[in-house]
mmCIF file of C-alpha atoms in Angstrom:
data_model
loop_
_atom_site.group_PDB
_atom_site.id
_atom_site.type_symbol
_atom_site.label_atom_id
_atom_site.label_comp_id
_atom_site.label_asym_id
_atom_site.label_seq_id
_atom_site.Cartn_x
_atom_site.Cartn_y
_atom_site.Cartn_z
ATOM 1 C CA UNK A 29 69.493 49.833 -74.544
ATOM 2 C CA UNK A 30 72.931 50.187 -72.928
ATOM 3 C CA UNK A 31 74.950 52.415 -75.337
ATOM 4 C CA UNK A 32 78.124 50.251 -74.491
ATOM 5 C CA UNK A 33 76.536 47.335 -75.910
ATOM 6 C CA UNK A 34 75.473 49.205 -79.564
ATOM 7 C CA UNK A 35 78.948 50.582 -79.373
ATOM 8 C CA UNK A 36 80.274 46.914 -79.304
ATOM 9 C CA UNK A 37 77.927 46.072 -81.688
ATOM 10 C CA UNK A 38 78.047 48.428 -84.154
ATOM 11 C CA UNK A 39 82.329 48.184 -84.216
ATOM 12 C CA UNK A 40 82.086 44.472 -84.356
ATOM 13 C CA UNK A 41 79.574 43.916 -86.802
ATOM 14 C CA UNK A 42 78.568 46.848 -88.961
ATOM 15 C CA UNK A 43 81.116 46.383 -91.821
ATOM 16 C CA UNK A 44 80.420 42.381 -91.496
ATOM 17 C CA UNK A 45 76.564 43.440 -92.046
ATOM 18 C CA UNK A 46 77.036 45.977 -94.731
ATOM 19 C CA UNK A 47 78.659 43.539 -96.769
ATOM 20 C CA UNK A 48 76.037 41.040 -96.316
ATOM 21 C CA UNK A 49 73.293 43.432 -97.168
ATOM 22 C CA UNK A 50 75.278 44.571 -100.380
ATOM 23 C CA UNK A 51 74.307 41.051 -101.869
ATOM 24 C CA UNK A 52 70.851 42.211 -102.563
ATOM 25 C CA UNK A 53 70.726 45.851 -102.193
ATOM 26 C CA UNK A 54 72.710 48.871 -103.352
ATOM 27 C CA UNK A 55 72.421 50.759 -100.500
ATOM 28 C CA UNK A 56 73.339 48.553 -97.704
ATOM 29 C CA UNK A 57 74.355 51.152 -95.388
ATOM 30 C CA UNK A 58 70.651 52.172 -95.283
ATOM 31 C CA UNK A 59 69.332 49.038 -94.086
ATOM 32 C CA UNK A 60 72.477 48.342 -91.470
ATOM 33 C CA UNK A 61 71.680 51.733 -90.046
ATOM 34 C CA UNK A 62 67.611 51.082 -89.986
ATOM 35 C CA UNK A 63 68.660 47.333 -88.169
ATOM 36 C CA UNK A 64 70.484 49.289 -85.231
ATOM 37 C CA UNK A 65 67.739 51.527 -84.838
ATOM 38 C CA UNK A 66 65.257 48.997 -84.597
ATOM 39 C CA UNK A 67 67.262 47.175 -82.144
ATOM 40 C CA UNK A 68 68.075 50.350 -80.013
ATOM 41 C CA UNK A 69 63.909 50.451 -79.690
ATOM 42 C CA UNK A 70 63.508 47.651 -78.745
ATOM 43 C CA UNK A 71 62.448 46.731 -75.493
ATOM 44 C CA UNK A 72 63.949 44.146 -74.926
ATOM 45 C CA UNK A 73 67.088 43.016 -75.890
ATOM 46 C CA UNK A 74 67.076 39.918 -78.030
ATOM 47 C CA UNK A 75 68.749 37.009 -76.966
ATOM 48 C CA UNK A 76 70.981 37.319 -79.791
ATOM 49 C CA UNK A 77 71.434 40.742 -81.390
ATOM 50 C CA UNK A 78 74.353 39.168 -83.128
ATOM 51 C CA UNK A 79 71.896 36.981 -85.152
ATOM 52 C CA UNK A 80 68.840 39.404 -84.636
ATOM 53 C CA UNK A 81 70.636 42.011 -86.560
ATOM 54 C CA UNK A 82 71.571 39.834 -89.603
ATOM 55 C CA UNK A 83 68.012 38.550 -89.733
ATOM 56 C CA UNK A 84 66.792 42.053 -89.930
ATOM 57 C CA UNK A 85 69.275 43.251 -92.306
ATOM 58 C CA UNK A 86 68.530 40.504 -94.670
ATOM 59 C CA UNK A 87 64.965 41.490 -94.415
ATOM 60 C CA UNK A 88 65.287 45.085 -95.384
ATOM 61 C CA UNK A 89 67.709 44.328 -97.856
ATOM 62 C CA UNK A 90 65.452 41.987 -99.558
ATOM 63 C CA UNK A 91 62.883 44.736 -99.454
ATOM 64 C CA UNK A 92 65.202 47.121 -100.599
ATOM 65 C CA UNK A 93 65.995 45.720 -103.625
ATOM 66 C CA UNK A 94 62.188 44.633 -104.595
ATOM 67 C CA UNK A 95 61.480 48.316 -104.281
ATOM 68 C CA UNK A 96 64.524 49.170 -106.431
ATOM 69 C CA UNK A 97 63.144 46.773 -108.961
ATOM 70 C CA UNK A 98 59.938 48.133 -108.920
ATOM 71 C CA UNK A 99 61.298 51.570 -109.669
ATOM 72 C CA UNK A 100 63.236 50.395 -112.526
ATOM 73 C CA UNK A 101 66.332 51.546 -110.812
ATOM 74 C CA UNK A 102 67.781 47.708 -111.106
ATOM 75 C CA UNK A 103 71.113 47.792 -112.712
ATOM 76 C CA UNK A 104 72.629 44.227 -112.939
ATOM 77 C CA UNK A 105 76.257 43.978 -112.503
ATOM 78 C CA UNK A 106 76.834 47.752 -112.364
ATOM 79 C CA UNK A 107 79.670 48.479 -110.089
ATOM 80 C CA UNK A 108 79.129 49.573 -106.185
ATOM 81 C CA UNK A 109 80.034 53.354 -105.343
ATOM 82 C CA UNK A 110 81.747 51.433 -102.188
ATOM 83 C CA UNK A 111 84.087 48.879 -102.326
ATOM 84 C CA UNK A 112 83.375 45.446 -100.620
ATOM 85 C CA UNK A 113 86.597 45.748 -98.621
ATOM 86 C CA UNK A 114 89.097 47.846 -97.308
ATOM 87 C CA UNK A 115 91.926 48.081 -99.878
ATOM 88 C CA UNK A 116 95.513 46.473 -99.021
ATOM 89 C CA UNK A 117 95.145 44.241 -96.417
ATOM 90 C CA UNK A 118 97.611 41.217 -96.425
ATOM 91 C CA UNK A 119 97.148 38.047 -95.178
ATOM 92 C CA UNK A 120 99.280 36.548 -91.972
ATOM 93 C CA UNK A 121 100.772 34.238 -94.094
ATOM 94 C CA UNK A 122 101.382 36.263 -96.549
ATOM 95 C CA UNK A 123 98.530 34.534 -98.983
ATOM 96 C CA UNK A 124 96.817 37.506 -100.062
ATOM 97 C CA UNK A 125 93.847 37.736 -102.120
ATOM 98 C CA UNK A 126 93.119 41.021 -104.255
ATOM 99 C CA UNK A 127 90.007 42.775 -102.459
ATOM 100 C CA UNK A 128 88.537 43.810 -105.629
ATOM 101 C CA UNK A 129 89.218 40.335 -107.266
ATOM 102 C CA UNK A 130 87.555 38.892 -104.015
ATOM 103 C CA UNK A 131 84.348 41.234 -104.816
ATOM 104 C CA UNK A 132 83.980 40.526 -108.323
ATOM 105 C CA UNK A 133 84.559 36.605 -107.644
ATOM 106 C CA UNK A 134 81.535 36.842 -104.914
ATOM 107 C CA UNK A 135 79.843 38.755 -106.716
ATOM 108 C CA UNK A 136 79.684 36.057 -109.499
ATOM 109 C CA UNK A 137 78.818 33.265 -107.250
ATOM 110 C CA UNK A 138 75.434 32.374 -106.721
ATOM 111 C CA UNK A 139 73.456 34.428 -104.037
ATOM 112 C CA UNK A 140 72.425 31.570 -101.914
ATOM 113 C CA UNK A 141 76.343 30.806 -101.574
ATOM 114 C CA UNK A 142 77.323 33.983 -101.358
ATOM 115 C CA UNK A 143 74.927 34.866 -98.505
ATOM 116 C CA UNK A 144 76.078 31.775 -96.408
ATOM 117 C CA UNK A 145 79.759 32.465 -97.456
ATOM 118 C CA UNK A 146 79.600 36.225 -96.170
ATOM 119 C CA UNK A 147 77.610 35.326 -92.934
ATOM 120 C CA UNK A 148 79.871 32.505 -91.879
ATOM 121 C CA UNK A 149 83.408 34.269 -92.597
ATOM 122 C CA UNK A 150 82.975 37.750 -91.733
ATOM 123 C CA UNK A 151 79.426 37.675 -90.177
ATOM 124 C CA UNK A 152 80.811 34.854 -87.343
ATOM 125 C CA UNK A 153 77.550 32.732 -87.670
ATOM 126 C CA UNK A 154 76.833 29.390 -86.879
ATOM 127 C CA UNK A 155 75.678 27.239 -89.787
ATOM 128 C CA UNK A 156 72.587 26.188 -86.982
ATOM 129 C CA UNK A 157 72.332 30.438 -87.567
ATOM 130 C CA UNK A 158 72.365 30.625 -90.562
ATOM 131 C CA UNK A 159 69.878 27.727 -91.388
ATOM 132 C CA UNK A 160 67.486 29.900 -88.968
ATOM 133 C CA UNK A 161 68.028 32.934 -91.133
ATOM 134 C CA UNK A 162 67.467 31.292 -94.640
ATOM 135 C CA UNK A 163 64.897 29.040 -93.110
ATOM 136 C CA UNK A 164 66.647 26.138 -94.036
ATOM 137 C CA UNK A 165 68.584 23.427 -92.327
ATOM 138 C CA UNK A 166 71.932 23.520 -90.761
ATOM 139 C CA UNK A 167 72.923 21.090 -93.440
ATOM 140 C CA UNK A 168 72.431 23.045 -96.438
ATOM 141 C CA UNK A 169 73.894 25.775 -94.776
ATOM 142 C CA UNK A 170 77.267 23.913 -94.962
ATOM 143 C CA UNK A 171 76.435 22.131 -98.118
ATOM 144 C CA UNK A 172 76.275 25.991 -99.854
ATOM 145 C CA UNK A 173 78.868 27.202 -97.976
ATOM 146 C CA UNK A 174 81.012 24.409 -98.773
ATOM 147 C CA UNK A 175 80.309 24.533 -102.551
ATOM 148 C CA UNK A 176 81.169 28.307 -102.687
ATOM 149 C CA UNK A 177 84.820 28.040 -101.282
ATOM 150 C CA UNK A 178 84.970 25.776 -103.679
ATOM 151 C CA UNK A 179 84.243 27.733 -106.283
ATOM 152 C CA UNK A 180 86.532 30.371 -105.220
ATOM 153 C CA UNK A 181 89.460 28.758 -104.222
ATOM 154 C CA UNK A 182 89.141 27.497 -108.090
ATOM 155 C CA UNK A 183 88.776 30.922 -109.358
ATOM 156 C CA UNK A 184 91.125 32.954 -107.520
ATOM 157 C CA UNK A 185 93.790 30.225 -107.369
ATOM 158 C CA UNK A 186 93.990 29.368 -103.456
ATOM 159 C CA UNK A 187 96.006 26.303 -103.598
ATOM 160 C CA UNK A 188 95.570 23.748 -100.898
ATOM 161 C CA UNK A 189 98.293 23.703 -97.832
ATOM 162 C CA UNK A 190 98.319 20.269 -98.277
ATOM 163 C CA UNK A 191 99.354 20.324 -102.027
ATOM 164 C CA UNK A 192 101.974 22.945 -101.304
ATOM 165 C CA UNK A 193 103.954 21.288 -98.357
ATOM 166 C CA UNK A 194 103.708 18.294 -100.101
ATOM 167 C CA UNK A 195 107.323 17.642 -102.034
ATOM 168 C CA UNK A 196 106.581 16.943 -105.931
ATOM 169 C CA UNK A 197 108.658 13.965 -106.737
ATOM 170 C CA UNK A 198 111.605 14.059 -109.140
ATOM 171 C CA UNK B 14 84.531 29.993 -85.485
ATOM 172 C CA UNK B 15 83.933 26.327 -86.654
ATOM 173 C CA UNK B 16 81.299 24.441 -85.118
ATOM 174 C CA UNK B 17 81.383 20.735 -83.665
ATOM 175 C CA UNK B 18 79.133 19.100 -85.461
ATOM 176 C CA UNK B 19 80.575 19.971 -88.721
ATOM 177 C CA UNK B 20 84.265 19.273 -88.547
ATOM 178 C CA UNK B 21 86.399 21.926 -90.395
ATOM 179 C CA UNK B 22 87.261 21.140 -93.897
ATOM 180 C CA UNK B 23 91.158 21.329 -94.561
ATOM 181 C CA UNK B 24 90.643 21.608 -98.336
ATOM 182 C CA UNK B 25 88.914 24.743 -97.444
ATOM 183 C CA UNK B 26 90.848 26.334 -94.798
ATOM 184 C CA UNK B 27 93.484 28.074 -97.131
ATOM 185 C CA UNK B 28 90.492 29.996 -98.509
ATOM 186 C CA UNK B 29 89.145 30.329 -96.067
ATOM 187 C CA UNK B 30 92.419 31.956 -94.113
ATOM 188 C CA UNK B 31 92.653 34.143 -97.409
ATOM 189 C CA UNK B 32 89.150 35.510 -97.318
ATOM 190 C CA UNK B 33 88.519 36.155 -93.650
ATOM 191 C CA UNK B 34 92.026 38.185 -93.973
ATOM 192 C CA UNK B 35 90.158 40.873 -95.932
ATOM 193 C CA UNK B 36 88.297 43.617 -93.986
ATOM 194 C CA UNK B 37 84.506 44.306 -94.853
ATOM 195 C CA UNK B 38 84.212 47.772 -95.516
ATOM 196 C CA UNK B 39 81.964 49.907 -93.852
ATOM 197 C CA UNK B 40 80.966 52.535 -96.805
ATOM 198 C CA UNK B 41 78.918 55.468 -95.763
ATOM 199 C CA UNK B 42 77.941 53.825 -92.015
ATOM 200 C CA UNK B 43 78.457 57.015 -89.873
ATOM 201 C CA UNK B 44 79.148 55.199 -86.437
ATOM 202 C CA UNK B 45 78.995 58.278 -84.313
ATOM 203 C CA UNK B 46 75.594 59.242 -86.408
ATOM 204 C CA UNK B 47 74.155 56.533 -85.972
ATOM 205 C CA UNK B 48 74.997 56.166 -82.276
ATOM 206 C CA UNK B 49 73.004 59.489 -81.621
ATOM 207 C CA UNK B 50 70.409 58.568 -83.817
ATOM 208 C CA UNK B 51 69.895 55.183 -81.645
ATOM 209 C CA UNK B 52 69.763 57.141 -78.486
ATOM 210 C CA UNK B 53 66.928 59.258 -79.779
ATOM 211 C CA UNK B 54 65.196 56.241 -80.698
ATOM 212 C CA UNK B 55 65.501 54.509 -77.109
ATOM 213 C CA UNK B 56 63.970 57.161 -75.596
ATOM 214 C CA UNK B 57 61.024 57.584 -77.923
ATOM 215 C CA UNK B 58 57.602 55.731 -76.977
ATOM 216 C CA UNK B 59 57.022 52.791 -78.006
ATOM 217 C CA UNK B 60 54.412 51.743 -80.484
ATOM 218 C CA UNK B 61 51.595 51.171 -77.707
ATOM 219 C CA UNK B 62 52.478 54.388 -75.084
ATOM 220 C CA UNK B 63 52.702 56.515 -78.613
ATOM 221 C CA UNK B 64 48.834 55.120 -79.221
ATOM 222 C CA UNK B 65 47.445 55.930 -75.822
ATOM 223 C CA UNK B 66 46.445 59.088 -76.081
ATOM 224 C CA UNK B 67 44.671 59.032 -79.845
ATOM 225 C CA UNK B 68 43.059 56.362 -78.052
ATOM 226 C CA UNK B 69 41.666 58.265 -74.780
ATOM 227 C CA UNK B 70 40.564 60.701 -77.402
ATOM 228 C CA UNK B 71 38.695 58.540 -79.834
ATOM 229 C CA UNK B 72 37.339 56.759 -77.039
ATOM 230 C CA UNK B 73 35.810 60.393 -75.476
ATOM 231 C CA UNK B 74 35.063 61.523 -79.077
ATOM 232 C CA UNK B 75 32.888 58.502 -79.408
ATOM 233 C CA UNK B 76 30.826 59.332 -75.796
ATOM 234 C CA UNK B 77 30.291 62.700 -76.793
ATOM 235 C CA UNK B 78 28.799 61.570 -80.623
ATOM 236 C CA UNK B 79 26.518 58.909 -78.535
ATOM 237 C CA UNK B 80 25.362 61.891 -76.572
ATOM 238 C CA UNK B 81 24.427 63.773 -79.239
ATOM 239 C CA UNK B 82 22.600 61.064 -81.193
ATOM 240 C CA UNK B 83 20.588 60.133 -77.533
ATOM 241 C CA UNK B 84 20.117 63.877 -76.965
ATOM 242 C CA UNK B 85 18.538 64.321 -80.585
ATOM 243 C CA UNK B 86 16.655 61.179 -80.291
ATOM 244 C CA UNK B 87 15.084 62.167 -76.989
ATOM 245 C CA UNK B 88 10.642 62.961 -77.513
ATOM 246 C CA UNK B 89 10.437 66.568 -76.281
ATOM 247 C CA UNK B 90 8.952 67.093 -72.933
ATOM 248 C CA UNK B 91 4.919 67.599 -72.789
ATOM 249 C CA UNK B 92 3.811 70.420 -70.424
ATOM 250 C CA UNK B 93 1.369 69.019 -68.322
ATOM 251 C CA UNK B 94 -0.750 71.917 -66.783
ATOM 252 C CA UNK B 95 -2.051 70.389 -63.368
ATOM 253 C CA UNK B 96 -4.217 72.345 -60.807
ATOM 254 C CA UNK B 97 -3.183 70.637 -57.335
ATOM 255 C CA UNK B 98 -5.533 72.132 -54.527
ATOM 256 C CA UNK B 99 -3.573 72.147 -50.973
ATOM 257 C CA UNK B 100 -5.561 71.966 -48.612
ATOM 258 C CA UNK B 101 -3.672 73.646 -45.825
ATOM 259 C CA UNK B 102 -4.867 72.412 -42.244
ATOM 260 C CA UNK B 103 -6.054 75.166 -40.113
ATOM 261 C CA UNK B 104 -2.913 75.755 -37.205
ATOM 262 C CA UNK B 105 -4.268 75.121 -33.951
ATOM 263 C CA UNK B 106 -4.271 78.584 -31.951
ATOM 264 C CA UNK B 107 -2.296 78.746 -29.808
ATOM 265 C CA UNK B 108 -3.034 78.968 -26.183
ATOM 266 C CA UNK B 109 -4.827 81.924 -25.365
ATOM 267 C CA UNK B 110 -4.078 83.470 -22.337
ATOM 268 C CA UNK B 111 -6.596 82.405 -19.201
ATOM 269 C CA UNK B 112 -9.434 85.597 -19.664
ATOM 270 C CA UNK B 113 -10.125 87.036 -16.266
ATOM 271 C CA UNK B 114 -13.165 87.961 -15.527
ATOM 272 C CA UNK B 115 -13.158 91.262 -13.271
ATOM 273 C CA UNK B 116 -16.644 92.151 -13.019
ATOM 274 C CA UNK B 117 -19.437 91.301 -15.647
ATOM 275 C CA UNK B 118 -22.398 93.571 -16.620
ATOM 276 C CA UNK B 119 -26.110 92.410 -16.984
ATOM 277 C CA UNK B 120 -26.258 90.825 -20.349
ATOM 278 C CA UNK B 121 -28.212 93.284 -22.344
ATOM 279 C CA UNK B 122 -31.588 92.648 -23.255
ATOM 280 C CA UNK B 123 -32.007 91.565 -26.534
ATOM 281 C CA UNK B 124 -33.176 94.220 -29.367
ATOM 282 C CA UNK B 125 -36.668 94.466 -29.161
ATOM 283 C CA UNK B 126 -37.806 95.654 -32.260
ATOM 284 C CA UNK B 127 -38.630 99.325 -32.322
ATOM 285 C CA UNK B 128 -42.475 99.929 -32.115
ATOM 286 C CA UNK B 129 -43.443 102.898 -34.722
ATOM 287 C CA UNK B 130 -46.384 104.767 -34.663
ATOM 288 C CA UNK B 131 -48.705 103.543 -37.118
ATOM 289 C CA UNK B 132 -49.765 104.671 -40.287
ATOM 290 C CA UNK B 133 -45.626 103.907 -41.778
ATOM 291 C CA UNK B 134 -45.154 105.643 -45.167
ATOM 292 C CA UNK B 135 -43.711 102.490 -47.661
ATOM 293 C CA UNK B 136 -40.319 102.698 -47.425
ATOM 294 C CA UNK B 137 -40.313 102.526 -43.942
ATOM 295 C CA UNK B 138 -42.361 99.766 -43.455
ATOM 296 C CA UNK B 139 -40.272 97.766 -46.065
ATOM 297 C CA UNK B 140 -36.991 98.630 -43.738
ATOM 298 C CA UNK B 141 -38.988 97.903 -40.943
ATOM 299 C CA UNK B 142 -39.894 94.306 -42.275
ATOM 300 C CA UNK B 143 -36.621 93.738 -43.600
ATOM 301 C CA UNK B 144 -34.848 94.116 -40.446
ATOM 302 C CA UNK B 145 -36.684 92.964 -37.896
ATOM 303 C CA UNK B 146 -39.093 90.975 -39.861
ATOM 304 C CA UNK B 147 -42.848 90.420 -39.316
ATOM 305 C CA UNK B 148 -42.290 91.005 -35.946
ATOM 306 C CA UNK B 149 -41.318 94.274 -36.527
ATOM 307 C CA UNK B 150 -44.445 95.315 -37.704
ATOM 308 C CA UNK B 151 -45.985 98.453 -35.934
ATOM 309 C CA UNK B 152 -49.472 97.329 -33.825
ATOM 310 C CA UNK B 153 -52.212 97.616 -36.218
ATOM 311 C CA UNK B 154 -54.696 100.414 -35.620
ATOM 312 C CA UNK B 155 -57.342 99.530 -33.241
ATOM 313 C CA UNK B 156 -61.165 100.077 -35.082
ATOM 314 C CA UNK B 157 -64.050 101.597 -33.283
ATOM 315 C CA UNK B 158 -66.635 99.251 -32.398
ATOM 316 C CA UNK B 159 -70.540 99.860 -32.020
ATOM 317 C CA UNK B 160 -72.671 98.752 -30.109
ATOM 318 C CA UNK B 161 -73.489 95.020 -31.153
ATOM 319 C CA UNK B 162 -69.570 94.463 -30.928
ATOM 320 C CA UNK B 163 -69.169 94.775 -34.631
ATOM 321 C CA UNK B 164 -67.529 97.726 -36.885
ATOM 322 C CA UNK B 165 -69.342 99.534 -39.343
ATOM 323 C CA UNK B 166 -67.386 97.553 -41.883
ATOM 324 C CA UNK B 167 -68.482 94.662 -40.172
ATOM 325 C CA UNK B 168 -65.595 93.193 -40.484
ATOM 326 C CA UNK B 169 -64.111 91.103 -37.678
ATOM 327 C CA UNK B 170 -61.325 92.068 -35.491
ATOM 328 C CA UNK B 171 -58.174 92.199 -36.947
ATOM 329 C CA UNK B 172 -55.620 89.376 -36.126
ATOM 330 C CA UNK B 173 -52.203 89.832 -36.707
ATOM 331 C CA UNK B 174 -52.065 87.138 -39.436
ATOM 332 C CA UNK B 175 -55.277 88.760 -40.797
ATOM 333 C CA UNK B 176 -52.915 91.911 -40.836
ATOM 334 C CA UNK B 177 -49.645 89.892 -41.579
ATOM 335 C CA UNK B 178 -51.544 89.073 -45.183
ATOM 336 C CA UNK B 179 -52.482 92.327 -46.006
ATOM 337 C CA UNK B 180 -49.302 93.175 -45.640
ATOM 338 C CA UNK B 181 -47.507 90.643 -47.831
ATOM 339 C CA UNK B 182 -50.389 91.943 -50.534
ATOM 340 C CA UNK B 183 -48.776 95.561 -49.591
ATOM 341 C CA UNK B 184 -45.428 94.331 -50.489
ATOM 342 C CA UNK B 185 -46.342 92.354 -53.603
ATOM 343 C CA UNK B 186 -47.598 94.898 -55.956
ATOM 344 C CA UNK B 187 -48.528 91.937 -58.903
ATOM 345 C CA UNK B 188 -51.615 90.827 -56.311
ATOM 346 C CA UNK B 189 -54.572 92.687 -55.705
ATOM 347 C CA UNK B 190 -55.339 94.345 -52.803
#
């Protein structure tokens, strides 16, 4: 495999993957890091590693945490050693959403929202992608994705532009 | 990053903007790491190369066991003592070189048998006999005759077989004389 490539893979995507592992697992680094060696074996180069790589993080992840339950090492809602995001980063327009408020509201969302939420706004994947990688439809790809914004612009308090540029009456 | 056939939602986009401004964090991903772990892992053998020789030597593991279990299984060999006569063909002699003849002698008389003087003590006579055979007998004694032609014995001339009998009585002790 063409180091290059990795390189541009692994600075493009590893954080966006990490993340979407941590829905499942608690070591998501593991299973990022096990996905880019499997794809550095492999003969040949998939037609989308982009894609590839999520489908084979999801995999192990899933794996990962069945094993975790099965040694009893499960702990619901405890807190990640890592955060979810980097700390401070504002917004271009100066909407800025806590990082650690962001976690904890994804956190709380259902995973099959969650999943499709992190793979389509950080992960860069199609909802046709996506629909591949659950096994469902493009459809309920958006249909979950749609309900979780939802959910989130409720519960961290994202107004609408639309509702803000619009002048209240007097 | 929207796609066509779903048209962007503008109810959404503010949270969207919001969201995609925070950074994923990469935790304990070691890029450099895991860069030279990669390249270790490209250059390994694949699943089938890393099988190829366990396979050449299960394969020649395999032979040899068959061999063993034919080679046990084999009846043991039964001597067979034959006795094969070869008859070897007499060689033709070779050539022999032309025989001159220079001069040539008489051819010498054949061996007459010796005459002895008669009376022969046994042993003699037996040698006699044996080599030359009857013919080899000495010439019997010749009898006086009177007058009238006939012995005193009057017995009648002696013929050789007359004499050749008397003999063979001689030589077989068992008959009477």
């Amino acid at each position: 495999m063409d180091p290059e490539l990795l390189g541009r893979l692994i600075d493009g995507h590893a954080a966006a993957l990490v993340l979407y592992a941590g829905q499942w697992c608690e070591a998501p680094e593991d299973v990022v890091q096990d996905a880019f060696l499997k794809l550095a074996a492999q003969r040949r180069m998939p037609e989308s590693p982009h894609a590839w790589l999520f489908r084979v993080v999801r995999n192990g992840a899933i794996n990962a945490a069945t094993a975790a339950r099965r040694r009893h090492r499960h702990e619901a809602g405890a807190a990640r050693s890592t955060p979810w995001f980097e700390p401070g980063r504002a917004g271009d327009r100066g909407e800025t959403v806590d990082p650690e408020t962001a976690a904890a509201e994804l956190r709380a969302l259902p995973i099959e929202q969650r999943e499709v939420i992190v793979a389509r706004l950080w992960g860069g994947l199609t909802f046709e992608q996506i629909g591949e990688l659950r096994g469902d439809s493009s459809s309920t790809a958006h249909r979950l994705y749609h309900a979780g914004l939802s959910a989130l612009r409720e519960r961290l308090g994202v107004s609408c532009p639309r509702s803000r540029s619009r002048p209240t009456p007097s | 990053m929207s796609t066509q056939q779903v048209p962007p939602d503008p109810e959404l986009a503010a949270i969207e903007e919001a969201l995609g401004a925070l950074s994923p964090s990469r935790g304990r991903l070691d890029r450099d790491r895991l860069m030279f772990r990669a390249g270790q892992v490209s250059h390994r053998p694949t699943a089938p190369g890393r099988w190829g020789w366990p396979a050449v030597a299960g394969v020649l593991a395999v032979v040899a066991l068959g061999q063993a279990v034919a080679l046990r299984a084999r009846p043991a060999s039964r001597v067979v003592d034959r006795v094969v006569v070869v008859r070897v063909p007499a060689l033709p002699s070779p050539d022999p070189a032309p025989v001159v003849i220079l001069s040539q002698s008489p051819p010498a008389p054949p061996e007459a048998p010796t005459v002895l003087p008669w009376p022969l003590d046994y042993e003699r006579l037996r040698r006699q006999i044996i080599r030359f055979g009857l013919d080899g007998l000495p010439e019997p004694p010749t009898f006086a005759l009177r007058p009238g032609g006939r012995s005193d014995r009057e017995r009648p001339e002696p013929s050789g077989a007359l004499l050749r009998s008397e003999i063979a009585r001689l030589l077989n002790p068992g008959e009477p004389l």
